[in-house]
Structures are given as C-alpha cells and as structure tokens.
mmCIF file of C-alpha atoms in Angstrom:
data_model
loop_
_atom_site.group_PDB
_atom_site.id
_atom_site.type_symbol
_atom_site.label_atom_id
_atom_site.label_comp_id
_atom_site.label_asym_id
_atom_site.label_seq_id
_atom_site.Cartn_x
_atom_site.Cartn_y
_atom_site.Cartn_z
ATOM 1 C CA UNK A 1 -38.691 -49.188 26.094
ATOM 2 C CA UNK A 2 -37.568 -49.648 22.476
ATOM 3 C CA UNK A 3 -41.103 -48.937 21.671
ATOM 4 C CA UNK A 4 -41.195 -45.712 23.596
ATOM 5 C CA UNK A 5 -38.068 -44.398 21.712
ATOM 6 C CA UNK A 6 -39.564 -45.217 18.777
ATOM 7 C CA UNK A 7 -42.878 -43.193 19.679
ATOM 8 C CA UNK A 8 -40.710 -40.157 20.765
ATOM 9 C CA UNK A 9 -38.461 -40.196 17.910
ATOM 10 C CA UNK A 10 -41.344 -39.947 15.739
ATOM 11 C CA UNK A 11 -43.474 -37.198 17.619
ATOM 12 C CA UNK A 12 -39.915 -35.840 17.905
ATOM 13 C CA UNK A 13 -39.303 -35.860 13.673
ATOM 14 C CA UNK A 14 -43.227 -34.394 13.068
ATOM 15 C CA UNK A 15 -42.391 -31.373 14.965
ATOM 16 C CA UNK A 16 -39.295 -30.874 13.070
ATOM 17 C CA UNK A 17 -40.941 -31.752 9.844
ATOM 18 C CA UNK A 18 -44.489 -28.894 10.873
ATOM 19 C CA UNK A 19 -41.890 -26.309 12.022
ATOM 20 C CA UNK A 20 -39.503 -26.399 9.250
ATOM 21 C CA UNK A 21 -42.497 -25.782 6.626
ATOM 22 C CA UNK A 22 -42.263 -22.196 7.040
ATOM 23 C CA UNK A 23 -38.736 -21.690 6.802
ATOM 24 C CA UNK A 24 -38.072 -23.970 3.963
ATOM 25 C CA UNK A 25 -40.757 -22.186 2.048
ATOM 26 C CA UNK A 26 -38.952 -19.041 2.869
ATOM 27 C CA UNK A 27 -35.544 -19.653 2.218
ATOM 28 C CA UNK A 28 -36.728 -21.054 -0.996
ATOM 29 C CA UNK A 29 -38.363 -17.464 -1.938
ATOM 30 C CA UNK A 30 -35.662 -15.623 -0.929
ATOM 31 C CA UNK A 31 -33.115 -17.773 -2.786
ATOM 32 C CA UNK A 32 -35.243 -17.595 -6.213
ATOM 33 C CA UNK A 33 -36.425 -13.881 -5.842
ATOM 34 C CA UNK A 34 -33.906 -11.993 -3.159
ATOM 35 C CA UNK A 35 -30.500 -13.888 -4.168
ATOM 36 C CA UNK A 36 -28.190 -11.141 -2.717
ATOM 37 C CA UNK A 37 -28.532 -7.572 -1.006
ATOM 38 C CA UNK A 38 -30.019 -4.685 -2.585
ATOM 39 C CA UNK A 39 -27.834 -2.300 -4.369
ATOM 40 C CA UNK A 40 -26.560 0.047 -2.440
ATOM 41 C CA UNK A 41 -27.224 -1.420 1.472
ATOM 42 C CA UNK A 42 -23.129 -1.471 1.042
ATOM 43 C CA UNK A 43 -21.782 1.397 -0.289
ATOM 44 C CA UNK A 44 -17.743 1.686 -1.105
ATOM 45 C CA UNK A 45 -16.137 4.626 -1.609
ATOM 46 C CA UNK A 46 -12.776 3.766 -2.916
ATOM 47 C CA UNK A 47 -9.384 5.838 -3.037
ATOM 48 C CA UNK A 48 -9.423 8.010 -5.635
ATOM 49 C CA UNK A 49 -5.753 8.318 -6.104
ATOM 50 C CA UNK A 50 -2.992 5.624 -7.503
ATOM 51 C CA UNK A 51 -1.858 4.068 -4.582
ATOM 52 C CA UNK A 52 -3.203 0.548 -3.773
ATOM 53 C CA UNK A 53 -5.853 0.941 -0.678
ATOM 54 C CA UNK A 54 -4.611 -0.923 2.270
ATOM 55 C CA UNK A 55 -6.880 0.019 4.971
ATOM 56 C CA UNK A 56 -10.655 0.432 4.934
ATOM 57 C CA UNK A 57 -12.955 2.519 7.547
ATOM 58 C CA UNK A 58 -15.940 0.588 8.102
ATOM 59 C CA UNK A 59 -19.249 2.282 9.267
ATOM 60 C CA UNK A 60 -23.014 3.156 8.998
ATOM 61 C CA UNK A 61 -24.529 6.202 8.520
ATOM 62 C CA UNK A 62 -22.682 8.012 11.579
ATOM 63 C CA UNK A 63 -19.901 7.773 8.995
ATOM 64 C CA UNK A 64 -21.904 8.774 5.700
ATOM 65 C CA UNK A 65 -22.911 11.901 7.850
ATOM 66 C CA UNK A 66 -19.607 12.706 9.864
ATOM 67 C CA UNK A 67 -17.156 12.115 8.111
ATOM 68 C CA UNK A 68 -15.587 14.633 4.570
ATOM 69 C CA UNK A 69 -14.467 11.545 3.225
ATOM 70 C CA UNK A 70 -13.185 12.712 0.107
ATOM 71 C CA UNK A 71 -10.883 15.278 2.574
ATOM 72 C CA UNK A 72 -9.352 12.695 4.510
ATOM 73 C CA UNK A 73 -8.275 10.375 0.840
ATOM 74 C CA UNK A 74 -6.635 13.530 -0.303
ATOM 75 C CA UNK A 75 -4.608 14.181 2.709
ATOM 76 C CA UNK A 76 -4.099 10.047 3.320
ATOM 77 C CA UNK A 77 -3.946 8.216 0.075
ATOM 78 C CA UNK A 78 -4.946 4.325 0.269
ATOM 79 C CA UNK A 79 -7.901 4.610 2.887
ATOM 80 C CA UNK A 80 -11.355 3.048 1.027
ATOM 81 C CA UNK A 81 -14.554 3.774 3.528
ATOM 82 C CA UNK A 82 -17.415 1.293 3.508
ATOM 83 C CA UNK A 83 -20.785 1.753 4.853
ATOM 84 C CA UNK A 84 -24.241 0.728 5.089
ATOM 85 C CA UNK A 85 -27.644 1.218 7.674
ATOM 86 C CA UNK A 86 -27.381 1.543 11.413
ATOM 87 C CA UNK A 87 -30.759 0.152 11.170
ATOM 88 C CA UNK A 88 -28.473 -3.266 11.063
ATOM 89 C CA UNK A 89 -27.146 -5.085 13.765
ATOM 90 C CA UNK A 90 -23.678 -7.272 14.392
ATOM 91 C CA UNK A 91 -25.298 -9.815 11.851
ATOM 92 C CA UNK A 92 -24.447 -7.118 8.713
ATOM 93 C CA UNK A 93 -21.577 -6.791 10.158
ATOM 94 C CA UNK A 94 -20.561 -10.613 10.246
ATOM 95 C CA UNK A 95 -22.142 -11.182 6.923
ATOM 96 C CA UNK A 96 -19.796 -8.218 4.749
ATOM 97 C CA UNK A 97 -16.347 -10.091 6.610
ATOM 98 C CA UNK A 98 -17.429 -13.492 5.711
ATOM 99 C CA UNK A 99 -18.900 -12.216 2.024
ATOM 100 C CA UNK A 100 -14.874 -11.771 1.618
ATOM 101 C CA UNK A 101 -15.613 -7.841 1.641
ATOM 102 C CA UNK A 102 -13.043 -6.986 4.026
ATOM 103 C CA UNK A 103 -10.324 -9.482 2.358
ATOM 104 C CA UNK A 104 -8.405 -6.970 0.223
ATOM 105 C CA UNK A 105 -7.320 -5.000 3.173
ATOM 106 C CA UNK A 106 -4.508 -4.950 5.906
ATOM 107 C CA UNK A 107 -6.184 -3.042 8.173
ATOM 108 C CA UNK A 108 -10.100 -2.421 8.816
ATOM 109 C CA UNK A 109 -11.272 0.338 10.712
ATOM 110 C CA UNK A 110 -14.807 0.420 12.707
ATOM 111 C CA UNK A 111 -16.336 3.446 12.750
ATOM 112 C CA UNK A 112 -19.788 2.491 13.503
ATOM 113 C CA UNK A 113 -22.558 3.130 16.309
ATOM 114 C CA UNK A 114 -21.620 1.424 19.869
ATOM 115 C CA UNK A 115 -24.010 -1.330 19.075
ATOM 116 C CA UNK A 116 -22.685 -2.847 16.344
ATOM 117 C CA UNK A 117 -19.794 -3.751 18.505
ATOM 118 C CA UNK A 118 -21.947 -6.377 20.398
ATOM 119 C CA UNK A 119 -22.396 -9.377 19.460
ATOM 120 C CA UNK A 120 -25.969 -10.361 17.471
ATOM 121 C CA UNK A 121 -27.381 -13.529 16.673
ATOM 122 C CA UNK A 122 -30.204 -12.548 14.905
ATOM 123 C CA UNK A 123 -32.350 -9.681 12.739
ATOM 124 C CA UNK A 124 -33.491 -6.371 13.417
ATOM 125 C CA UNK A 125 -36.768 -6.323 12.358
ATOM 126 C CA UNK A 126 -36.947 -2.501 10.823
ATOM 127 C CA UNK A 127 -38.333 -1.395 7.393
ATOM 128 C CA UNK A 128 -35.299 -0.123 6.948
ATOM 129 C CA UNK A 129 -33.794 -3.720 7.297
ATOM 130 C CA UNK A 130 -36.372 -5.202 5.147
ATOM 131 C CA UNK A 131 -35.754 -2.573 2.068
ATOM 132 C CA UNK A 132 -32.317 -3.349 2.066
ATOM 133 C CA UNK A 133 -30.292 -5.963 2.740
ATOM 134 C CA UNK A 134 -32.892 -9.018 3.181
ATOM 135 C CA UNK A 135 -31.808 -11.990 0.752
ATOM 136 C CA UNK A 136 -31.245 -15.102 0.683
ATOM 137 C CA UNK A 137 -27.431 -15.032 1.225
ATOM 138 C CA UNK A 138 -27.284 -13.033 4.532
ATOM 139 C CA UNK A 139 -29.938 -15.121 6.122
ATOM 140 C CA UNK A 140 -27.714 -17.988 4.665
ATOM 141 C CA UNK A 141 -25.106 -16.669 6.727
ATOM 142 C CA UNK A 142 -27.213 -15.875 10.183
ATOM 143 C CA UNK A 143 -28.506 -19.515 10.170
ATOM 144 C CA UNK A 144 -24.741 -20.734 9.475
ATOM 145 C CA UNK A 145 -23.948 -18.893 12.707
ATOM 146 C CA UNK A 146 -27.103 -19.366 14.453
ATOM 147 C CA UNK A 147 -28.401 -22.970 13.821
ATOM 148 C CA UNK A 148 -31.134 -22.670 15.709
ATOM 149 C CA UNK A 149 -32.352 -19.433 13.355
ATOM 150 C CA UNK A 150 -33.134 -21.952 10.879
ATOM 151 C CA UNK A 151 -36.486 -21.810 12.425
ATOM 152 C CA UNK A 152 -37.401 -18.493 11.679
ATOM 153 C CA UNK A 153 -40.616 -18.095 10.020
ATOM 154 C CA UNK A 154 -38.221 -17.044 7.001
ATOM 155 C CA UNK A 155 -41.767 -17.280 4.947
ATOM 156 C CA UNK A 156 -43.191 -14.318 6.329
ATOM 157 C CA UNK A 157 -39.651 -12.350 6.421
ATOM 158 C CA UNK A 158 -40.232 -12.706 2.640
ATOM 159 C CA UNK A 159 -43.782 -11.984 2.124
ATOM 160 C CA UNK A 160 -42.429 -8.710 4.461
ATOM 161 C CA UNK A 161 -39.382 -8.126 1.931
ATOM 162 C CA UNK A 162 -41.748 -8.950 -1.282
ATOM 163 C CA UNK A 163 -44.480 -6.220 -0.264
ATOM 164 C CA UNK A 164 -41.964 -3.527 1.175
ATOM 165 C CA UNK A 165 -40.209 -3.909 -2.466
ATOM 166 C CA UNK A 166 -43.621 -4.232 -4.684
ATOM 167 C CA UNK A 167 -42.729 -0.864 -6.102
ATOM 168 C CA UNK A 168 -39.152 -0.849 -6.174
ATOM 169 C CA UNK A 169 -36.716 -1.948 -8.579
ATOM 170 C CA UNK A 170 -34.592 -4.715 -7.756
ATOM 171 C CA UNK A 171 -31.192 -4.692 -8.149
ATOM 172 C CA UNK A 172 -29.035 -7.472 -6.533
ATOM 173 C CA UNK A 173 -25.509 -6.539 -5.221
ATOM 174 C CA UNK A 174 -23.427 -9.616 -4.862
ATOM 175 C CA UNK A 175 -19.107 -8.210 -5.549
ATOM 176 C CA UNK A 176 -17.086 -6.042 -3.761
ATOM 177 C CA UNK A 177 -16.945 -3.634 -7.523
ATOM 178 C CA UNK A 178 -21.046 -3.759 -7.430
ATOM 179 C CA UNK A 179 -20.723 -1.854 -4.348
ATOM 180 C CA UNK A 180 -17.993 0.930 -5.332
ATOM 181 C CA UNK A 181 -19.877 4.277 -5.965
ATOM 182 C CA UNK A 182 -18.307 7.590 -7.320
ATOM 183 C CA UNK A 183 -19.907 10.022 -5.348
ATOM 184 C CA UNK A 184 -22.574 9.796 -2.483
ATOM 185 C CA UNK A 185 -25.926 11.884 -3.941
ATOM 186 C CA UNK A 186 -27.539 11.746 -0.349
ATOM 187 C CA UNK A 187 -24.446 13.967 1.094
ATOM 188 C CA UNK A 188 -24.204 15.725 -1.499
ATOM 189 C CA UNK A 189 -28.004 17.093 -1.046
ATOM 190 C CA UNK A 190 -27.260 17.370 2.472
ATOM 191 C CA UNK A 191 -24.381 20.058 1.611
ATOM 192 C CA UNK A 192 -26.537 22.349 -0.294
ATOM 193 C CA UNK A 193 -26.681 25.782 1.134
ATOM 194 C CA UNK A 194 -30.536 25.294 1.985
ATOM 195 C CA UNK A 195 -30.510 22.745 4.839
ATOM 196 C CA UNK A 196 -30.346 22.391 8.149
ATOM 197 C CA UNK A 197 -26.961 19.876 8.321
ATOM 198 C CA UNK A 198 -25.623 22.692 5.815
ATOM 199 C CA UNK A 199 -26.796 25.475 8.167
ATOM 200 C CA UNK A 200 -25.759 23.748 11.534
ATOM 201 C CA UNK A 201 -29.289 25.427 12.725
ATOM 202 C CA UNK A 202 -31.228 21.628 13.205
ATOM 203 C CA UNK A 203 -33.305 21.897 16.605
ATOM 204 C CA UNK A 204 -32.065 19.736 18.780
ATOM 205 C CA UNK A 205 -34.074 17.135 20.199
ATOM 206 C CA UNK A 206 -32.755 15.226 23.243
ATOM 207 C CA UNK A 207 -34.367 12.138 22.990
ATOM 208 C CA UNK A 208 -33.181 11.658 18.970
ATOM 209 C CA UNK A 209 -29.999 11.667 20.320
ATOM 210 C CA UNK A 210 -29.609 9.422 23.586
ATOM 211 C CA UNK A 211 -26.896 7.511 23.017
ATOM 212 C CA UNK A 212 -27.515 4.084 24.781
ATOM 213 C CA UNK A 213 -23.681 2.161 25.129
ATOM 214 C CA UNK A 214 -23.789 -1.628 25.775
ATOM 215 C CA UNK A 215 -22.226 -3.392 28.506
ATOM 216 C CA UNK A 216 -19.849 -5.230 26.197
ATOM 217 C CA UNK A 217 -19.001 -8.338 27.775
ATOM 218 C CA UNK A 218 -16.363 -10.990 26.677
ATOM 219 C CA UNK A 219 -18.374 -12.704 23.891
ATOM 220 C CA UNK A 220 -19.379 -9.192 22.516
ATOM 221 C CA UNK A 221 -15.191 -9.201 22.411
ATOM 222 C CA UNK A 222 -14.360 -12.295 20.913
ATOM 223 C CA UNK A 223 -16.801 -11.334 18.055
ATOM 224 C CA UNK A 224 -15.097 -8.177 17.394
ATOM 225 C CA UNK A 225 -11.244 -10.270 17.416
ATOM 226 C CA UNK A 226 -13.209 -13.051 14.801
ATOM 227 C CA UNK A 227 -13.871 -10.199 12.196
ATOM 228 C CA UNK A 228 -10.697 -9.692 10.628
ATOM 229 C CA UNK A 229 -8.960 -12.468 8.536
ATOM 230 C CA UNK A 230 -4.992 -13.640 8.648
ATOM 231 C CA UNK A 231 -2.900 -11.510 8.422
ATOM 232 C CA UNK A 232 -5.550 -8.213 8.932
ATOM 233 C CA UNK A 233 -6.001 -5.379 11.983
ATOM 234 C CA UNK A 234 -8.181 -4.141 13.581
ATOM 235 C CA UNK A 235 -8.673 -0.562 15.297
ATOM 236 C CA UNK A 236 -11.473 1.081 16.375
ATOM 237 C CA UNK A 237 -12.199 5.169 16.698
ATOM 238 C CA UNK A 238 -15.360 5.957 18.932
ATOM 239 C CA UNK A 239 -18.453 7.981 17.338
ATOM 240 C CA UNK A 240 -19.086 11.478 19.243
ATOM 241 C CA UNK A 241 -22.164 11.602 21.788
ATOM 242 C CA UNK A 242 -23.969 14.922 22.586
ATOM 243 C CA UNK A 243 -23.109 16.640 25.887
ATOM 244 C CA UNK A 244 -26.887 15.417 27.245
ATOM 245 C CA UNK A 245 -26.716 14.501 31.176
ATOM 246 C CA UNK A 246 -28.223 11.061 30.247
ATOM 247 C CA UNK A 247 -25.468 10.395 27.615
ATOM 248 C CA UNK A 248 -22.735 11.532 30.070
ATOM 249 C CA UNK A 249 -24.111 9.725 32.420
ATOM 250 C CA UNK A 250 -24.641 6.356 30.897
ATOM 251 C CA UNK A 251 -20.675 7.021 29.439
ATOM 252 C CA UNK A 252 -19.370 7.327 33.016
ATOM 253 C CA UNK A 253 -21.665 4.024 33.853
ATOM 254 C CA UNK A 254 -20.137 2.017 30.695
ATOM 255 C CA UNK A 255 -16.539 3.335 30.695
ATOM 256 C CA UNK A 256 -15.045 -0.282 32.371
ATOM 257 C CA UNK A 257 -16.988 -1.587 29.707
ATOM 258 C CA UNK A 258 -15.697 0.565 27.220
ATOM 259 C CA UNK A 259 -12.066 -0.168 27.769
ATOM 260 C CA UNK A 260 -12.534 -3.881 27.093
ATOM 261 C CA UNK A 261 -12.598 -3.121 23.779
ATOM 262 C CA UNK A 262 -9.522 -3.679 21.198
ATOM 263 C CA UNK A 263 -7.389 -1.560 19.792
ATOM 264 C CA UNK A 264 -9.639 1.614 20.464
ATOM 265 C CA UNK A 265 -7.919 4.525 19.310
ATOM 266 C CA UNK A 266 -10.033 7.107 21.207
ATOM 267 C CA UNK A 267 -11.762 7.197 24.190
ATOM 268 C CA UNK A 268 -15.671 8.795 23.339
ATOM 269 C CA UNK A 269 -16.083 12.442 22.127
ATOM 270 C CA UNK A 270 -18.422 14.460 24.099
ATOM 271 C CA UNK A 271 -19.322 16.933 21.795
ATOM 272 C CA UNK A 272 -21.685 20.089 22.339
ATOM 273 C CA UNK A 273 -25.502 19.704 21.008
ATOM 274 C CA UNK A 274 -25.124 22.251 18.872
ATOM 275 C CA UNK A 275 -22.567 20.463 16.139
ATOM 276 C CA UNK A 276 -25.329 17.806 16.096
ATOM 277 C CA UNK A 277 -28.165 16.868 13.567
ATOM 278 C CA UNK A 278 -30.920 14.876 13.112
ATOM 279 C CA UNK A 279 -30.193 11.722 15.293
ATOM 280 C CA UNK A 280 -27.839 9.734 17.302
ATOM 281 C CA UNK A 281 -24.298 9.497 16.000
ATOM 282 C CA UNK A 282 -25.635 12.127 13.219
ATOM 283 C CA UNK A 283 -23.486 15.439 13.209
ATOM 284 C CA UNK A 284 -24.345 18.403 10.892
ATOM 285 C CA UNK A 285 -21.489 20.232 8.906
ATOM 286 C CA UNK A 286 -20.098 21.805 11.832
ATOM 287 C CA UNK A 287 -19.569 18.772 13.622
ATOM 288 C CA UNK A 288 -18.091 17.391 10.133
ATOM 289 C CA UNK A 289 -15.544 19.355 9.910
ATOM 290 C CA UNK A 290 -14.424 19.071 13.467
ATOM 291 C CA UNK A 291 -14.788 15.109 13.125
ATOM 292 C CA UNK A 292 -12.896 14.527 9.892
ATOM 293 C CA UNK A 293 -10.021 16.809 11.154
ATOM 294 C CA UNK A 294 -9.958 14.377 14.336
ATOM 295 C CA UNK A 295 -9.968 11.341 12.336
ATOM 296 C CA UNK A 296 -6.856 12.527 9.965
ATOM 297 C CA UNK A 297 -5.237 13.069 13.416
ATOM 298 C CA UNK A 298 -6.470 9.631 14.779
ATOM 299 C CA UNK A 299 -5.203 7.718 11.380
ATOM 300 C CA UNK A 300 -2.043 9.299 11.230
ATOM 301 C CA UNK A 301 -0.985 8.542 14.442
ATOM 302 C CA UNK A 302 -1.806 4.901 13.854
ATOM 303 C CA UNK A 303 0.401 4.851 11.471
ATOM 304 C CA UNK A 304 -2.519 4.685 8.594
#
C-alpha cells in the first residue's frame, strides 16, 4: 500500500511539475517585462477645486461617455471619478480595491456596466484586455483569488501581450498619482462640432446596444459588500438601457435580481434610442446632458 502511495504521489508531483512549466515561464515574463498596467487602463480625474475628495465614482467607459464630469465637480466639490475598459471583467475591478486605489475615499460609487457587478474569477480574453491592463501584478492578484488560475498557460497570455504591444510604447502605471489625468483627449474629440456623439445623429443599431443583465445571485453580492475597505460605502447608480423590446424585456425578467443589489440608488433608466451612441451603455451628447443632470440629482440626495 505504502508503495502505491508512493507511486501516486509521484505521478501525482510530475503532473504538477509538466503543468506548471507554462505558467511559471509566464509569470516570470510578465514580472520582468509587464510589471504593472499600462498607462492609462485607469484613468483618475480628480476634483479640481480645494476641498479634500471624499467620494469617488467608479466606472468604465459608460462613464467616460455619459457622464460631463467636469459639470458635476463644479456643482459638487470633493467627487474624483475613476475609470477604465468595459472590455474588463469583476477581476479589474477586484484588482484597483486591493491595489489600495479606492483607500483614500469614504465613499465609492459604481457606475459601471451590469456585468461588472458579478462576480469573476478569471480574464476576458479581448485585445482590448491584452493592450491594457495585462501585467504581472493583476494576474498576481487573480491567482491570489483564484488558486487554481495559477495554471493558466500565463506563457502564451504573454507572448499575446508581447506581440499586441510590439509597436507600442510601454509605460507602466503602478500609483494612484500615475493615474490622475488633467483632461480626457478622447471626450474631448468626441465634443467637436463634427461628430456623430456631438450631433446626437449616430444610426442606431439594435444589436450594438442589447443590454444583457445578469442574474446576480448571492456570491455575485458578497463580492460587491468585499470591495470597500473599513470604514468606506458603497452605493450604486444604474447605467441607462435603450427602450429596445429585448432590453425591456430582459429588465422586467432580471428586476428580482436587480433588487438584490446594495445600496442602489436608482432603479434602471429606460431611455429613448435616440439619446444613444455607438454601443451599449454609450450615450451621445444628448443623452449626456440628461445623464449628468440625473446623477447631480442622484448624489445630492445621497447626501454626496
């Protein structure tokens, strides 16, 4: 019997030792060529004003496009807003809260596409992704709360990363101040007189924007609750979805689900297709302006 063991412990250990090859080999490329995020996956625009920022509105590009942030600082001084790609999952998420990103504030504020608010154990595998925030530290930080991630095939994750960036410049973003940026360029091109966000005359396209809302279930919860630090909040305001049958009617099938949520401070704009723009959770200038006057509303009566 001892014998047996012994034989099985062995085959057992080889295994290990074949499939951890390509992950170790990985994880050692990242670590000596991707050390930390790309600059700008997380971009911070902080209050420009005096007072010391005590709340933060946390999003992805729903809120880069939606949202006059500059509008809502001047009328409410001390809000910061942070964002980064929607092409990310709950792992990005997790990852900027346990980077200590979140730390300086008493009160964080999600603002993000309905699937970020379920719970992710792993990568989305999108070029997107791979351009920007693939390093060694975030997939530091999936394996610490996904053992069994360890193994990935983290060695061809980087040869991915390594050819996506052959052209690119490098710059690693590893503080809170490497991420602060005066003024967003990409909005700012998006404002000019000549476009179609600018113009509010985007075709709409149905199937760009179906909104597809999880079925959040308790663990999608708990993950939500384990995001803020001691002594933080939470609250959550609900992106807009276009008026489309299939996005009402998945809202009426996911409303139960929906309400599970904490500290929501809306229930989910229906909004008409025309104040929409190029995707999902994407408004164009028209739907801006209506959004950032609802979010001054939403803040101030939550005491923000």
């Amino acid at each position: 019997m001892k014998r047996f063991l012994t034989y099985v412990i062995g085959i057992v250990a080889c295994w290990l030792a074949i499939n951890a090859v390509a992950p170790v080999l990985g994880l050692y490329k990242l670590h000596r060529t991707y050390p930390h995020m790309q600059q700008l996956s997380l971009k911070i625009l902080r209050s420009p004003d005096s007072t010391p920022p005590h709340t933060v509105v946390v999003g992805c590009s729903n809120l880069q496009h939606n949202i006059d942030i500059r509008k809502i600082q001047r009328t409410l001084p001390g809000i910061d807003f942070m964002y980064f790609s929607g092409s990310q999952n709950s792992t990005f998420l997790q990852y900027i809260s346990d980077a200590g990103m979140l730390d300086r504030y008493h009160t964080i504020v999600f603002y993000t596409p309905y699937q970020m608010f379920e719970k992710n154990n792993f990568l989305s595998q999108s070029t997107i992704q791979y351009e920007s925030t693939a390093s060694y530290d975030y997939v530091l930080n999936i394996i610490r709360h996904n053992p069994i991630s360890f193994f990935y095939n983290w060695n061809a994750y980087f040869n991915t990363t390594d050819s996506i960036r052959a052209h690119q410049v490098y710059i690693p973003t590893a503080t809170f101040d490497e991420c602060v940026i005066a003024r967003d360029h990409f909005v700012d091109s998006l404002l000019t007189d000549r476009t179609s966000f600018a113009l509010c005359n985007e075709k709409f396209n149905a199937e760009r924007h179906r909104v597809i809302i999880p079925d959040f279930g308790e663990e999608d919860i708990d993950f939500i609750n384990a995001i803020p630090h001691r002594g933080q909040y939470i609250r959550i305001i609900l992106s807009p979805i276009p008026n489309t049958k299939a996005n009402v009617d998945n809202l009426a099938r996911r409303m139960s689900a929906i309400r599970k949520l904490p500290n929501v401070l809306n229930m989910p704009p229906v909004r008409d297709s025309t104040l929409f723009y190029d995707q999902w959770y994407h408004l164009n200038k028209c739907g801006r302006e209506m959004e950032t006057d609802s979010m001054i509303v939403l803040l101030r009566e939550a005491g923000l």
